[in-house]
PDB file of N, CA and C in Angstrom:
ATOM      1  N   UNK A   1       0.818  -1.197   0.000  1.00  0.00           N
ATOM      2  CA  UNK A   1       0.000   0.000   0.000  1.00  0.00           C
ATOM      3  C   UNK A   1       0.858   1.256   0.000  1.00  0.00           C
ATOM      4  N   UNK A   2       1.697   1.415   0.844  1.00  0.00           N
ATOM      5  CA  UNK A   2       3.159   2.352   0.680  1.00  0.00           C
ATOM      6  C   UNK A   2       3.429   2.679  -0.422  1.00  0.00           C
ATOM      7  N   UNK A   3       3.793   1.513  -1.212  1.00  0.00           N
ATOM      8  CA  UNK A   3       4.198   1.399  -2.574  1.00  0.00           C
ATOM      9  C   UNK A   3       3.383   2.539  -3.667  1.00  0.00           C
ATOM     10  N   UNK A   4       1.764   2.406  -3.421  1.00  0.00           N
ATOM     11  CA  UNK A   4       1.061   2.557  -4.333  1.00  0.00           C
ATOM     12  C   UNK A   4       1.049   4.273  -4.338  1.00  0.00           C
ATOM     13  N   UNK A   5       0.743   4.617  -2.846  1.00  0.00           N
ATOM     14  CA  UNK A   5       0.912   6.003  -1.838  1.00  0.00           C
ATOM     15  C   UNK A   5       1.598   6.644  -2.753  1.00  0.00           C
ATOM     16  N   UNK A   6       3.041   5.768  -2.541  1.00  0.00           N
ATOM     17  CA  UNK A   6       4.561   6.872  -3.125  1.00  0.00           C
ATOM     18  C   UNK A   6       3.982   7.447  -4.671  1.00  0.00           C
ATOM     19  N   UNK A   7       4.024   6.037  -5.363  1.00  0.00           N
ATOM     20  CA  UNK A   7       4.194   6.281  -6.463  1.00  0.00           C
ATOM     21  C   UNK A   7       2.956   7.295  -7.193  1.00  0.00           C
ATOM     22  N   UNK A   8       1.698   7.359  -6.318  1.00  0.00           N
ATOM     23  CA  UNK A   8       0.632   8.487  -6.945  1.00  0.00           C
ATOM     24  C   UNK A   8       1.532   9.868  -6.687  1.00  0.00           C
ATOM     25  N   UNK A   9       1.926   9.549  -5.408  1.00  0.00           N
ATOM     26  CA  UNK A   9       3.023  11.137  -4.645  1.00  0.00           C
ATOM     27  C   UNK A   9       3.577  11.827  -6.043  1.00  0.00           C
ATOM     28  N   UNK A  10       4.402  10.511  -6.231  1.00  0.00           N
ATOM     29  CA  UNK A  10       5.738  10.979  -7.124  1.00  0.00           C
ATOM     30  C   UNK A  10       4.886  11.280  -8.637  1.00  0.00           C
ATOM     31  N   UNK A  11       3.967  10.797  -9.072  1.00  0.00           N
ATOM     32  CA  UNK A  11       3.360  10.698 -10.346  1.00  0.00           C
ATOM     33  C   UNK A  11       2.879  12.764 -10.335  1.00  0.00           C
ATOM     34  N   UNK A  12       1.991  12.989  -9.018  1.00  0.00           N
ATOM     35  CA  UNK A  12       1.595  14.216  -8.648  1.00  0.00           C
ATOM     36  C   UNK A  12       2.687  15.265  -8.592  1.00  0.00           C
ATOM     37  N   UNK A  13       4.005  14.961  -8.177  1.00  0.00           N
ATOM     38  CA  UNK A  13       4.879  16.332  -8.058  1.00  0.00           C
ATOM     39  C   UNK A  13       5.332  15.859  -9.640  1.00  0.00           C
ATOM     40  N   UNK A  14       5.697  15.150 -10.147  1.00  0.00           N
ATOM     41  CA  UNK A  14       5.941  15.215 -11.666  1.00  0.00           C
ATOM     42  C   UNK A  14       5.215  15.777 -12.419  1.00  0.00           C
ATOM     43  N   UNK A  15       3.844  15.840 -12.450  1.00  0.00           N
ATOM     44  CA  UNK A  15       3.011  16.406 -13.078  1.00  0.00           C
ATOM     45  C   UNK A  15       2.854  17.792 -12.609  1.00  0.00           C
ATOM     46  N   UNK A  16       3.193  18.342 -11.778  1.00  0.00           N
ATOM     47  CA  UNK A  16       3.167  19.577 -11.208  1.00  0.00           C
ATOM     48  C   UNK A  16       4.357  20.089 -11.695  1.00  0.00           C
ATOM     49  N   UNK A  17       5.457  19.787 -11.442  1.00  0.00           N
ATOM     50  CA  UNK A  17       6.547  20.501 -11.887  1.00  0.00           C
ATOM     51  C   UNK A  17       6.837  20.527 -13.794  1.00  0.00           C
ATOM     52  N   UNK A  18       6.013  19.426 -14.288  1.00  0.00           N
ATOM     53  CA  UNK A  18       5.723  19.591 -15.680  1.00  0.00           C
ATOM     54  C   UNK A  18       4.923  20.528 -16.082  1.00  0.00           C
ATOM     55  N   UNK A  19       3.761  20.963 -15.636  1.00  0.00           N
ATOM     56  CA  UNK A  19       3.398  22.088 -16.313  1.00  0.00           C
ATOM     57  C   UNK A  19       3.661  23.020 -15.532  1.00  0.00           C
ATOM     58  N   UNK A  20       4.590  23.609 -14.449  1.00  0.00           N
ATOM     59  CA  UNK A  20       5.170  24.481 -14.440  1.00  0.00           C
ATOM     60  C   UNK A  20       6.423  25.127 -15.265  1.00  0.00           C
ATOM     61  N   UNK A  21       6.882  23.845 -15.577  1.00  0.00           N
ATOM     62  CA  UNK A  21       8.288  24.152 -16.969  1.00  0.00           C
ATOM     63  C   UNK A  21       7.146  24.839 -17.946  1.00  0.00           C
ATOM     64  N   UNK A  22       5.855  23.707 -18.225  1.00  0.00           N
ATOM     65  CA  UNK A  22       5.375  24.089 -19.693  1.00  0.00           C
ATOM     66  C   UNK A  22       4.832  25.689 -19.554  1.00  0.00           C
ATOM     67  N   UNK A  23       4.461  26.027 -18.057  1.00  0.00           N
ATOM     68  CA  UNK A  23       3.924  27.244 -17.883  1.00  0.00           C
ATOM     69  C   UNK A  23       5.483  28.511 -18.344  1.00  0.00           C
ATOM     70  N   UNK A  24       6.109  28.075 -17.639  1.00  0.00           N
ATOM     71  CA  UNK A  24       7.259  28.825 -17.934  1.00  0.00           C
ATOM     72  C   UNK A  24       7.998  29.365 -19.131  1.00  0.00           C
ATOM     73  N   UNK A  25       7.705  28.644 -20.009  1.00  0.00           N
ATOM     74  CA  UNK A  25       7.809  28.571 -20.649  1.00  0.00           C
ATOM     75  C   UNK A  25       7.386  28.884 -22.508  1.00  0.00           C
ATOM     76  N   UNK A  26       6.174  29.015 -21.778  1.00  0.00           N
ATOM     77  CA  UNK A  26       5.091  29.800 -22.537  1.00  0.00           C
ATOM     78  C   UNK A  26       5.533  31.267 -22.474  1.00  0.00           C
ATOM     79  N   UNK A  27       5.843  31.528 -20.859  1.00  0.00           N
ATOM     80  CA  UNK A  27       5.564  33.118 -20.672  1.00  0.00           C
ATOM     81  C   UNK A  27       6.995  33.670 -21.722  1.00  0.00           C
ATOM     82  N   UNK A  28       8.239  32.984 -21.723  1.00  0.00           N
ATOM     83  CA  UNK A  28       9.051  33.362 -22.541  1.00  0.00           C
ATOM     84  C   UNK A  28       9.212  32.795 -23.498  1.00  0.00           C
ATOM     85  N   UNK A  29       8.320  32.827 -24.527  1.00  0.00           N
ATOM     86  CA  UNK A  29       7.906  31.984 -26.038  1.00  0.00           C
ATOM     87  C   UNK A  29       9.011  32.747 -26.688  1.00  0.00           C
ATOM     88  N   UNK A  30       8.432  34.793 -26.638  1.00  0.00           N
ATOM     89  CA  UNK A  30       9.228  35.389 -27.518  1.00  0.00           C
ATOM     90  C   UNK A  30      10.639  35.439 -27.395  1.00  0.00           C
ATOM     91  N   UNK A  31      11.011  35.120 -26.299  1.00  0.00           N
ATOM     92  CA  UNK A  31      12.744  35.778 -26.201  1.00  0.00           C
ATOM     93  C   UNK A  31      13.432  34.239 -26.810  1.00  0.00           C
ATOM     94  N   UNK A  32      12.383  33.180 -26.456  1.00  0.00           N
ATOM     95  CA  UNK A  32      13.155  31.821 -26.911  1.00  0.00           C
ATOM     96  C   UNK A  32      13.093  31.915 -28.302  1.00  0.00           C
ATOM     97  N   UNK A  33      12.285  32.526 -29.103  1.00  0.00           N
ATOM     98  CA  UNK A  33      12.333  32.376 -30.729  1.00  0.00           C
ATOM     99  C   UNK A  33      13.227  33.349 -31.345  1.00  0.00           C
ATOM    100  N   UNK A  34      12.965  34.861 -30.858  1.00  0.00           N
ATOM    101  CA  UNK A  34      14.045  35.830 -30.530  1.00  0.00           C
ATOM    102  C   UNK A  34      15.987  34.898 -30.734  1.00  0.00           C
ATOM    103  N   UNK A  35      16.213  34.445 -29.607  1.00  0.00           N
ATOM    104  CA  UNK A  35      17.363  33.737 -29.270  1.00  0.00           C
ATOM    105  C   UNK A  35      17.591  32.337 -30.558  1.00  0.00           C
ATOM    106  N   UNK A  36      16.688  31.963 -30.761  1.00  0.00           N
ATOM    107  CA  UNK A  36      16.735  30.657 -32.034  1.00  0.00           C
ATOM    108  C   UNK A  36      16.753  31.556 -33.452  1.00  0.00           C
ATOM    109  N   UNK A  37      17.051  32.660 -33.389  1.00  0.00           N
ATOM    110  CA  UNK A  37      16.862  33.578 -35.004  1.00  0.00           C
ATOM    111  C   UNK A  37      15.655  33.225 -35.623  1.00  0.00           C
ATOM    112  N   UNK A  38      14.525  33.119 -35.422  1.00  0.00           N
ATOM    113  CA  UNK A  38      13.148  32.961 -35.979  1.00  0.00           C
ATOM    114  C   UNK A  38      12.808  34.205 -36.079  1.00  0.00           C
ATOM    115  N   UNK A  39      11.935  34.834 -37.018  1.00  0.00           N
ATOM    116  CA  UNK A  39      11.477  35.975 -37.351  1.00  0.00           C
ATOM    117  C   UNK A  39      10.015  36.115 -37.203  1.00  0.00           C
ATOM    118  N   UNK A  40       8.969  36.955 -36.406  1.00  0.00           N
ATOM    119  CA  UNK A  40       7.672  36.599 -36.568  1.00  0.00           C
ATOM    120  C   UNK A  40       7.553  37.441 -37.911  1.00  0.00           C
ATOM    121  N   UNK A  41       6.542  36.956 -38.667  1.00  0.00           N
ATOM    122  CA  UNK A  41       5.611  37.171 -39.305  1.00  0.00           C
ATOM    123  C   UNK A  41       5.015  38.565 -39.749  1.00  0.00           C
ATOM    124  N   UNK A  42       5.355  39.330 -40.609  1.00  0.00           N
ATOM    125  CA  UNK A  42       4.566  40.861 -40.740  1.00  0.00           C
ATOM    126  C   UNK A  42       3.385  40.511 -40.766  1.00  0.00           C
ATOM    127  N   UNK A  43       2.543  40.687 -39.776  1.00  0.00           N
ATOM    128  CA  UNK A  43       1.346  40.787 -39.721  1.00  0.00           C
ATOM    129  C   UNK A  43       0.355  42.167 -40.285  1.00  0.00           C
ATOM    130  N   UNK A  44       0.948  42.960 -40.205  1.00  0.00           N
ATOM    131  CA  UNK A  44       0.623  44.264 -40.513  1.00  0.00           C
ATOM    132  C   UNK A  44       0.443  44.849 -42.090  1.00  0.00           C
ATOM    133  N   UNK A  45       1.039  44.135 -43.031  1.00  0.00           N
ATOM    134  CA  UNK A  45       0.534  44.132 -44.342  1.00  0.00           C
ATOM    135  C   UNK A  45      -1.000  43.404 -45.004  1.00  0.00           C
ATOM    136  N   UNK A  46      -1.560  44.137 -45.758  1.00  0.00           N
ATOM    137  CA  UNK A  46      -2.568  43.879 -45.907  1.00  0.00           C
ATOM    138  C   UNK A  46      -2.620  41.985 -46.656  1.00  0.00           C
ATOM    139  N   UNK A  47      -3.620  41.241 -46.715  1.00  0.00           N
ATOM    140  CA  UNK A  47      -3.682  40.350 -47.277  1.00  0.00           C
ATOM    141  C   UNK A  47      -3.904  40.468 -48.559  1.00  0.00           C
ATOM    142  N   UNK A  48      -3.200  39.829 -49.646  1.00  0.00           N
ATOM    143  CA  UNK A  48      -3.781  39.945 -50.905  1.00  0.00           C
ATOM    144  C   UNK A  48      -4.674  38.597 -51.412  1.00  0.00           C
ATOM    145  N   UNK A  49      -5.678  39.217 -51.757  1.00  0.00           N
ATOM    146  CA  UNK A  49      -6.179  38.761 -52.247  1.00  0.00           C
ATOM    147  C   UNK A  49      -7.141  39.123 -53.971  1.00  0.00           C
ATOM    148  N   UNK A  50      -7.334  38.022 -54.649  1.00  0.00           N
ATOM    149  CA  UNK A  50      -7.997  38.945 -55.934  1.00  0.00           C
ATOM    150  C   UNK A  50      -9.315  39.756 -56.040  1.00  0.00           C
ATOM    151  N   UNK A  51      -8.718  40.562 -56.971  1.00  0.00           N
ATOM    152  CA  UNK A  51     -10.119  41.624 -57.562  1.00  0.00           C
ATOM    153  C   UNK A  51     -10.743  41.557 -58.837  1.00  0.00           C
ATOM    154  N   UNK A  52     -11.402  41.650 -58.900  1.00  0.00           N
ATOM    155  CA  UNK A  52     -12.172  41.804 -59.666  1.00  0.00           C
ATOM    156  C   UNK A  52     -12.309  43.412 -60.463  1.00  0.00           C
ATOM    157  N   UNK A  53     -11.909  43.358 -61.568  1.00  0.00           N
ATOM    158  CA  UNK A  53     -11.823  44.608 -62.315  1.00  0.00           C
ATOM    159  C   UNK A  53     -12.094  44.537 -63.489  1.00  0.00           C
ATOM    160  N   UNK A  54     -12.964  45.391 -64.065  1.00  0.00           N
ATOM    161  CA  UNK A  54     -13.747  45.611 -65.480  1.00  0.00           C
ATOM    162  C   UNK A  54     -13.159  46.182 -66.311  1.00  0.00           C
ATOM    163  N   UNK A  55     -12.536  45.187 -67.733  1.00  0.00           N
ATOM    164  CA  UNK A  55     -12.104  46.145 -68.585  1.00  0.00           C
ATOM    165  C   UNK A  55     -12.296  45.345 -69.540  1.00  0.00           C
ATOM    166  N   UNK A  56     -12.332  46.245 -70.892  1.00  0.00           N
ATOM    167  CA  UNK A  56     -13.346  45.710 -72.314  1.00  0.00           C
ATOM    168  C   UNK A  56     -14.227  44.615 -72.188  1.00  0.00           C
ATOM    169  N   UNK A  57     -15.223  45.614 -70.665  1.00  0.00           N
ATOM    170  CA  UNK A  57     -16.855  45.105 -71.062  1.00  0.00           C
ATOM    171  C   UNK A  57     -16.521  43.552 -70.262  1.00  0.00           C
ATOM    172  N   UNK A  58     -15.630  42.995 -69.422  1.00  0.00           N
ATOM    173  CA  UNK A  58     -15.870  41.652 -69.217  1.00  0.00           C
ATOM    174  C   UNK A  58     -14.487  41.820 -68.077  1.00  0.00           C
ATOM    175  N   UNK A  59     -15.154  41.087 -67.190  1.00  0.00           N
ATOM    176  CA  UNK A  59     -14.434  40.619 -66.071  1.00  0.00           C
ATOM    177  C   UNK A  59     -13.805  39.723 -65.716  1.00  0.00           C
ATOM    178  N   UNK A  60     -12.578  40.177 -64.918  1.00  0.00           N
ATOM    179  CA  UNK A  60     -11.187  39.636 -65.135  1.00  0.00           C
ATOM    180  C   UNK A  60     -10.837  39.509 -63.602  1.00  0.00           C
ATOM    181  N   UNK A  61     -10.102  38.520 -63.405  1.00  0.00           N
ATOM    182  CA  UNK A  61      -9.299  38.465 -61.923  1.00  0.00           C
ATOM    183  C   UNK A  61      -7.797  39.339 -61.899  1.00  0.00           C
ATOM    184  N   UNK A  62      -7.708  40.043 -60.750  1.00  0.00           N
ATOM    185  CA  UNK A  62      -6.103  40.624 -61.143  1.00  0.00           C
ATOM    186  C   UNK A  62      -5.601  40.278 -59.395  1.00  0.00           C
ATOM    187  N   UNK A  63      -4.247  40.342 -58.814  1.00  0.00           N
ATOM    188  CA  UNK A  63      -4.093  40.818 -57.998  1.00  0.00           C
ATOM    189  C   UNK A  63      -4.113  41.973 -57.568  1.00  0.00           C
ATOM    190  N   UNK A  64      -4.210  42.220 -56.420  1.00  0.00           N
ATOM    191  CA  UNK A  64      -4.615  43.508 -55.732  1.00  0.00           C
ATOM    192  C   UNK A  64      -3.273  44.565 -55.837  1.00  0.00           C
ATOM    193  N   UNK A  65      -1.864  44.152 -56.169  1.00  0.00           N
ATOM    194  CA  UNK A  65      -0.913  44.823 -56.682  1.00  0.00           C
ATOM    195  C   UNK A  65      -0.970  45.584 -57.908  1.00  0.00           C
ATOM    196  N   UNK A  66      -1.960  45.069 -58.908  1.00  0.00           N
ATOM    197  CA  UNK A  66      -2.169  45.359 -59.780  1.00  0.00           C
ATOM    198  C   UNK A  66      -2.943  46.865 -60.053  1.00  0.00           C
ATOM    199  N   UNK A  67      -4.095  46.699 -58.899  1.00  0.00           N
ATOM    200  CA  UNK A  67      -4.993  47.891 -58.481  1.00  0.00           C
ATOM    201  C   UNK A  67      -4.171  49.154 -57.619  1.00  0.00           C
ATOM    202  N   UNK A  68      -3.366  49.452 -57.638  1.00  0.00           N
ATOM    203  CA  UNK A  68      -2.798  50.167 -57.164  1.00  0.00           C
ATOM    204  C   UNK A  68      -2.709  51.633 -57.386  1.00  0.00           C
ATOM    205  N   UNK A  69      -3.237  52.504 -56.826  1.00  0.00           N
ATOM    206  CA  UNK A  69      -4.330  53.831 -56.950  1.00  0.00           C
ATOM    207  C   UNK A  69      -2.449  54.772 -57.561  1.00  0.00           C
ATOM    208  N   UNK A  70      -2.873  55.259 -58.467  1.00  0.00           N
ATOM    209  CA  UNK A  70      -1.624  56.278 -58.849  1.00  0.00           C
ATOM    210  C   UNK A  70      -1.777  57.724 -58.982  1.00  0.00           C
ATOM    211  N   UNK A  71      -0.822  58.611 -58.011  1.00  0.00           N
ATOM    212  CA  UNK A  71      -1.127  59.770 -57.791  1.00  0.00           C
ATOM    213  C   UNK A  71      -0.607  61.008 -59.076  1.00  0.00           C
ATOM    214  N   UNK A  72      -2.007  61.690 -58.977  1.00  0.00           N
ATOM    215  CA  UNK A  72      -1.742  62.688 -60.329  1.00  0.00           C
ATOM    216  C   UNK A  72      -0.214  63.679 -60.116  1.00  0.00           C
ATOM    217  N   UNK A  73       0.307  64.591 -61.071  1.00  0.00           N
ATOM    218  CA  UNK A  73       1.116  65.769 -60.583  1.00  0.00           C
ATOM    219  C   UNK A  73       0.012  66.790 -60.257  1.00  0.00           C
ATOM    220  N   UNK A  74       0.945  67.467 -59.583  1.00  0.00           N
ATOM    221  CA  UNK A  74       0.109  68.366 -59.134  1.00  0.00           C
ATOM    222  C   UNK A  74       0.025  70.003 -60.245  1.00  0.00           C
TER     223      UNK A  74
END
């Protein structure tokens, strides 16, 4: 019965001190990817996706690079 005691014991602080690493670990995600040279992601550019634009009377797919508003002189 001892036996059984310990080993839930030991099963319980293992599992405790495991998701405390995993907790820990989380909290410094960025400095660990930071430190591995990983780059996040520009999130901040728009998504492209296609448009739809009318020319000679019939519709065409373009990318959205394509639509790109051009400023007059002044």
């Amino acid at each position: 019965m001892l036996h059984v005691l310990t080993s839930i014991g030991f099963a319980f602080v293992a599992l405790v001190a495991l998701s405390f690493t995993a907790l820990m670990l989380l909290a410094s995600r960025d400095a660990i990817i930071g430190a591995l040279g990983f780059r996040h992601a520009d999130t901040s550019r728009a998504p492209r996706h296609p448009v739809r634009i009318r020319t000679a009377g019939r519709w065409q797919t373009a990318s959205t690079t394509a639509a790109v508003p051009q400023r007059r002189a002044a």
